[in-house]
Amino acid sequence: MISILIVSHGNFGKELLKSSEMIIGKIQNVECISFNLGDKFTDLCKKVEGSIKKVGNNDLIVFTDMYGGSTFNAVDKMMKSNNFYHISGVNLPLFMDIALNKDSYSMNEIIEKIIKNGKKSIVFVNDKFIFD
């Protein structure tokens, strides 16, 4: 069973989960860690490490909100001593797609799906429609 950890600035991850559940229903095996204004980076690293130990790093996907940000760096630091998949730049369509399909595909198929569908979820609408 694939588990998901969302590590984000502010409550983005928690709200992403709540919004997803509003649309598709309860999602199992998901944890969220928030990094708030005034929080220490070292404390964030400890929370990430604790969550990874709790859920186990086999079949774990960790989503972060921004490549190169504090949340990314905390997760990246844990990659040196753990074996999990780290995807940065999570958004609502991508997360819901994975939440709905995480128990239907292998981990490699899920990762391929994330990369493929993540790119599809960002659309320049002006190119899709002709306005008068």
PDB file of C-alpha atoms in Angstrom:
ATOM      1  CA  MET A   1       0.000   0.000   0.000  1.00  0.00           C
ATOM      2  CA  ILE A   2       1.336   3.392  -1.000  1.00  0.00           C
ATOM      3  CA  SER A   3       1.482   6.064   1.703  1.00  0.00           C
ATOM      4  CA  ILE A   4       1.670   9.800   1.085  1.00  0.00           C
ATOM      5  CA  LEU A   5       3.313  12.567   3.090  1.00  0.00           C
ATOM      6  CA  ILE A   6       2.690  16.198   2.125  1.00  0.00           C
ATOM      7  CA  VAL A   7       5.203  18.734   3.435  1.00  0.00           C
ATOM      8  CA  SER A   8       4.222  22.327   2.733  1.00  0.00           C
ATOM      9  CA  HIS A   9       4.586  25.965   3.649  1.00  0.00           C
ATOM     10  CA  GLY A  10       1.707  27.018   5.870  1.00  0.00           C
ATOM     11  CA  ASN A  11      -1.449  24.934   5.734  1.00  0.00           C
ATOM     12  CA  PHE A  12      -1.267  24.330   1.989  1.00  0.00           C
ATOM     13  CA  GLY A  13      -0.868  20.551   2.417  1.00  0.00           C
ATOM     14  CA  LYS A  14      -3.679  20.241   4.950  1.00  0.00           C
ATOM     15  CA  GLU A  15      -5.981  22.312   2.755  1.00  0.00           C
ATOM     16  CA  LEU A  16      -4.956  20.348  -0.332  1.00  0.00           C
ATOM     17  CA  LEU A  17      -5.995  17.175   1.470  1.00  0.00           C
ATOM     18  CA  LYS A  18      -9.269  18.733   2.702  1.00  0.00           C
ATOM     19  CA  SER A  19     -10.133  20.048  -0.761  1.00  0.00           C
ATOM     20  CA  SER A  20      -9.356  16.685  -2.331  1.00  0.00           C
ATOM     21  CA  GLU A  21     -11.510  14.858   0.203  1.00  0.00           C
ATOM     22  CA  MET A  22     -14.343  17.313  -0.440  1.00  0.00           C
ATOM     23  CA  ILE A  23     -14.277  16.248  -4.098  1.00  0.00           C
ATOM     24  CA  ILE A  24     -13.326  12.536  -4.021  1.00  0.00           C
ATOM     25  CA  GLY A  25     -14.026  11.414  -0.452  1.00  0.00           C
ATOM     26  CA  LYS A  26     -11.802  10.210   2.397  1.00  0.00           C
ATOM     27  CA  ILE A  27      -8.199   9.456   1.441  1.00  0.00           C
ATOM     28  CA  GLN A  28      -6.326   6.842   3.466  1.00  0.00           C
ATOM     29  CA  ASN A  29      -2.641   6.766   4.421  1.00  0.00           C
ATOM     30  CA  VAL A  30      -1.912  10.486   4.054  1.00  0.00           C
ATOM     31  CA  GLU A  31      -0.074  12.699   6.522  1.00  0.00           C
ATOM     32  CA  CYS A  32       0.587  16.442   6.313  1.00  0.00           C
ATOM     33  CA  ILE A  33       3.348  18.531   7.831  1.00  0.00           C
ATOM     34  CA  SER A  34       3.071  22.321   7.859  1.00  0.00           C
ATOM     35  CA  PHE A  35       6.033  24.680   8.007  1.00  0.00           C
ATOM     36  CA  ASN A  36       4.752  27.957   9.405  1.00  0.00           C
ATOM     37  CA  LEU A  37       6.188  31.432   9.818  1.00  0.00           C
ATOM     38  CA  GLY A  38       8.563  31.415  12.777  1.00  0.00           C
ATOM     39  CA  ASP A  39       9.096  27.624  12.728  1.00  0.00           C
ATOM     40  CA  LYS A  40      12.690  26.420  12.847  1.00  0.00           C
ATOM     41  CA  PHE A  41      14.100  24.446   9.942  1.00  0.00           C
ATOM     42  CA  THR A  42      15.623  21.924  12.362  1.00  0.00           C
ATOM     43  CA  ASP A  43      12.170  21.286  13.856  1.00  0.00           C
ATOM     44  CA  LEU A  44      10.746  20.749  10.374  1.00  0.00           C
ATOM     45  CA  CYS A  45      13.482  18.194   9.664  1.00  0.00           C
ATOM     46  CA  LYS A  46      12.624  16.349  12.891  1.00  0.00           C
ATOM     47  CA  LYS A  47       8.922  16.266  11.955  1.00  0.00           C
ATOM     48  CA  VAL A  48       9.723  14.929   8.489  1.00  0.00           C
ATOM     49  CA  GLU A  49      12.051  12.304   9.929  1.00  0.00           C
ATOM     50  CA  GLY A  50       9.436  11.263  12.498  1.00  0.00           C
ATOM     51  CA  SER A  51       6.695  10.934   9.890  1.00  0.00           C
ATOM     52  CA  ILE A  52       8.908   8.893   7.577  1.00  0.00           C
ATOM     53  CA  LYS A  53       9.770   6.543  10.442  1.00  0.00           C
ATOM     54  CA  LYS A  54       6.083   6.307  11.409  1.00  0.00           C
ATOM     55  CA  VAL A  55       4.751   5.394   7.958  1.00  0.00           C
ATOM     56  CA  GLY A  56       7.894   3.594   6.802  1.00  0.00           C
ATOM     57  CA  ASN A  57       9.814   4.553   3.730  1.00  0.00           C
ATOM     58  CA  ASN A  58       8.778   1.586   1.591  1.00  0.00           C
ATOM     59  CA  ASP A  59       6.109   2.629  -0.903  1.00  0.00           C
ATOM     60  CA  LEU A  60       6.154   6.221   0.345  1.00  0.00           C
ATOM     61  CA  ILE A  61       5.646   9.268  -1.845  1.00  0.00           C
ATOM     62  CA  VAL A  62       6.544  12.604  -0.284  1.00  0.00           C
ATOM     63  CA  PHE A  63       5.078  15.677  -1.957  1.00  0.00           C
ATOM     64  CA  THR A  64       6.509  19.132  -1.353  1.00  0.00           C
ATOM     65  CA  ASP A  65       4.985  22.378  -2.513  1.00  0.00           C
ATOM     66  CA  MET A  66       8.008  24.178  -3.946  1.00  0.00           C
ATOM     67  CA  TYR A  67      11.268  22.980  -5.436  1.00  0.00           C
ATOM     68  CA  GLY A  68      14.201  24.485  -3.565  1.00  0.00           C
ATOM     69  CA  GLY A  69      12.140  25.801  -0.633  1.00  0.00           C
ATOM     70  CA  SER A  70      12.546  24.920   3.035  1.00  0.00           C
ATOM     71  CA  THR A  71      10.060  22.064   2.792  1.00  0.00           C
ATOM     72  CA  PHE A  72      11.917  20.646  -0.215  1.00  0.00           C
ATOM     73  CA  ASN A  73      15.265  20.978   1.573  1.00  0.00           C
ATOM     74  CA  ALA A  74      14.004  19.206   4.709  1.00  0.00           C
ATOM     75  CA  VAL A  75      12.716  16.268   2.667  1.00  0.00           C
ATOM     76  CA  ASP A  76      15.818  16.235   0.468  1.00  0.00           C
ATOM     77  CA  LYS A  77      17.954  15.954   3.598  1.00  0.00           C
ATOM     78  CA  MET A  78      16.034  12.816   4.625  1.00  0.00           C
ATOM     79  CA  MET A  79      16.567  11.208   1.215  1.00  0.00           C
ATOM     80  CA  LYS A  80      20.196  10.553   2.067  1.00  0.00           C
ATOM     81  CA  SER A  81      19.266   7.941   4.681  1.00  0.00           C
ATOM     82  CA  ASN A  82      15.819   6.766   3.516  1.00  0.00           C
ATOM     83  CA  ASN A  83      14.326   5.169   0.431  1.00  0.00           C
ATOM     84  CA  PHE A  84      11.211   7.010  -0.755  1.00  0.00           C
ATOM     85  CA  TYR A  85       9.992   8.996  -3.754  1.00  0.00           C
ATOM     86  CA  HIS A  86      10.032  12.814  -3.556  1.00  0.00           C
ATOM     87  CA  ILE A  87       7.855  14.865  -5.907  1.00  0.00           C
ATOM     88  CA  SER A  88       8.007  18.654  -5.717  1.00  0.00           C
ATOM     89  CA  GLY A  89       5.355  21.024  -7.074  1.00  0.00           C
ATOM     90  CA  VAL A  90       2.196  19.216  -5.979  1.00  0.00           C
ATOM     91  CA  ASN A  91      -1.157  20.631  -7.083  1.00  0.00           C
ATOM     92  CA  LEU A  92      -4.817  19.648  -6.654  1.00  0.00           C
ATOM     93  CA  PRO A  93      -5.416  17.683  -9.900  1.00  0.00           C
ATOM     94  CA  LEU A  94      -2.136  15.818  -9.528  1.00  0.00           C
ATOM     95  CA  PHE A  95      -2.758  14.939  -5.892  1.00  0.00           C
ATOM     96  CA  MET A  96      -6.327  13.763  -6.507  1.00  0.00           C
ATOM     97  CA  ASP A  97      -5.211  11.602  -9.425  1.00  0.00           C
ATOM     98  CA  ILE A  98      -2.610   9.861  -7.272  1.00  0.00           C
ATOM     99  CA  ALA A  99      -4.943   9.562  -4.274  1.00  0.00           C
ATOM    100  CA  LEU A 100      -7.553   7.844  -6.454  1.00  0.00           C
ATOM    101  CA  ASN A 101      -5.089   5.501  -8.151  1.00  0.00           C
ATOM    102  CA  LYS A 102      -2.367   4.803  -5.593  1.00  0.00           C
ATOM    103  CA  ASP A 103      -3.710   1.354  -4.756  1.00  0.00           C
ATOM    104  CA  SER A 104      -4.345   0.359  -8.380  1.00  0.00           C
ATOM    105  CA  TYR A 105      -0.838   0.676  -9.808  1.00  0.00           C
ATOM    106  CA  SER A 106       2.712  -0.275  -8.915  1.00  0.00           C
ATOM    107  CA  MET A 107       4.960   2.396  -7.458  1.00  0.00           C
ATOM    108  CA  ASN A 108       6.839   2.759 -10.766  1.00  0.00           C
ATOM    109  CA  GLU A 109       3.543   3.208 -12.640  1.00  0.00           C
ATOM    110  CA  ILE A 110       2.398   5.805 -10.100  1.00  0.00           C
ATOM    111  CA  ILE A 111       5.626   7.778 -10.484  1.00  0.00           C
ATOM    112  CA  GLU A 112       5.281   7.729 -14.296  1.00  0.00           C
ATOM    113  CA  LYS A 113       1.667   8.863 -13.897  1.00  0.00           C
ATOM    114  CA  ILE A 114       2.715  11.730 -11.605  1.00  0.00           C
ATOM    115  CA  ILE A 115       5.268  13.049 -14.079  1.00  0.00           C
ATOM    116  CA  LYS A 116       2.964  12.690 -17.092  1.00  0.00           C
ATOM    117  CA  ASN A 117      -0.218  14.044 -15.495  1.00  0.00           C
ATOM    118  CA  GLY A 118       1.538  16.742 -13.486  1.00  0.00           C
ATOM    119  CA  LYS A 119       2.558  18.399 -16.728  1.00  0.00           C
ATOM    120  CA  LYS A 120      -0.970  18.053 -18.092  1.00  0.00           C
ATOM    121  CA  SER A 121      -2.528  19.706 -15.032  1.00  0.00           C
ATOM    122  CA  ILE A 122      -1.049  23.117 -15.839  1.00  0.00           C
ATOM    123  CA  VAL A 123      -2.886  24.701 -18.751  1.00  0.00           C
ATOM    124  CA  PHE A 124      -2.485  28.081 -20.437  1.00  0.00           C
ATOM    125  CA  VAL A 125      -6.205  28.655 -20.979  1.00  0.00           C
ATOM    126  CA  ASN A 126      -5.766  31.448 -23.533  1.00  0.00           C
ATOM    127  CA  ASP A 127      -4.320  28.887 -25.958  1.00  0.00           C
ATOM    128  CA  LYS A 128      -7.376  26.663 -25.540  1.00  0.00           C
ATOM    129  CA  PHE A 129     -10.058  29.189 -26.462  1.00  0.00           C
ATOM    130  CA  ILE A 130     -10.509  31.887 -29.080  1.00  0.00           C
ATOM    131  CA  PHE A 131     -12.012  35.055 -27.688  1.00  0.00           C
ATOM    132  CA  ASP A 132     -13.908  37.623 -29.805  1.00  0.00           C
TER     133      ASP A 132
END
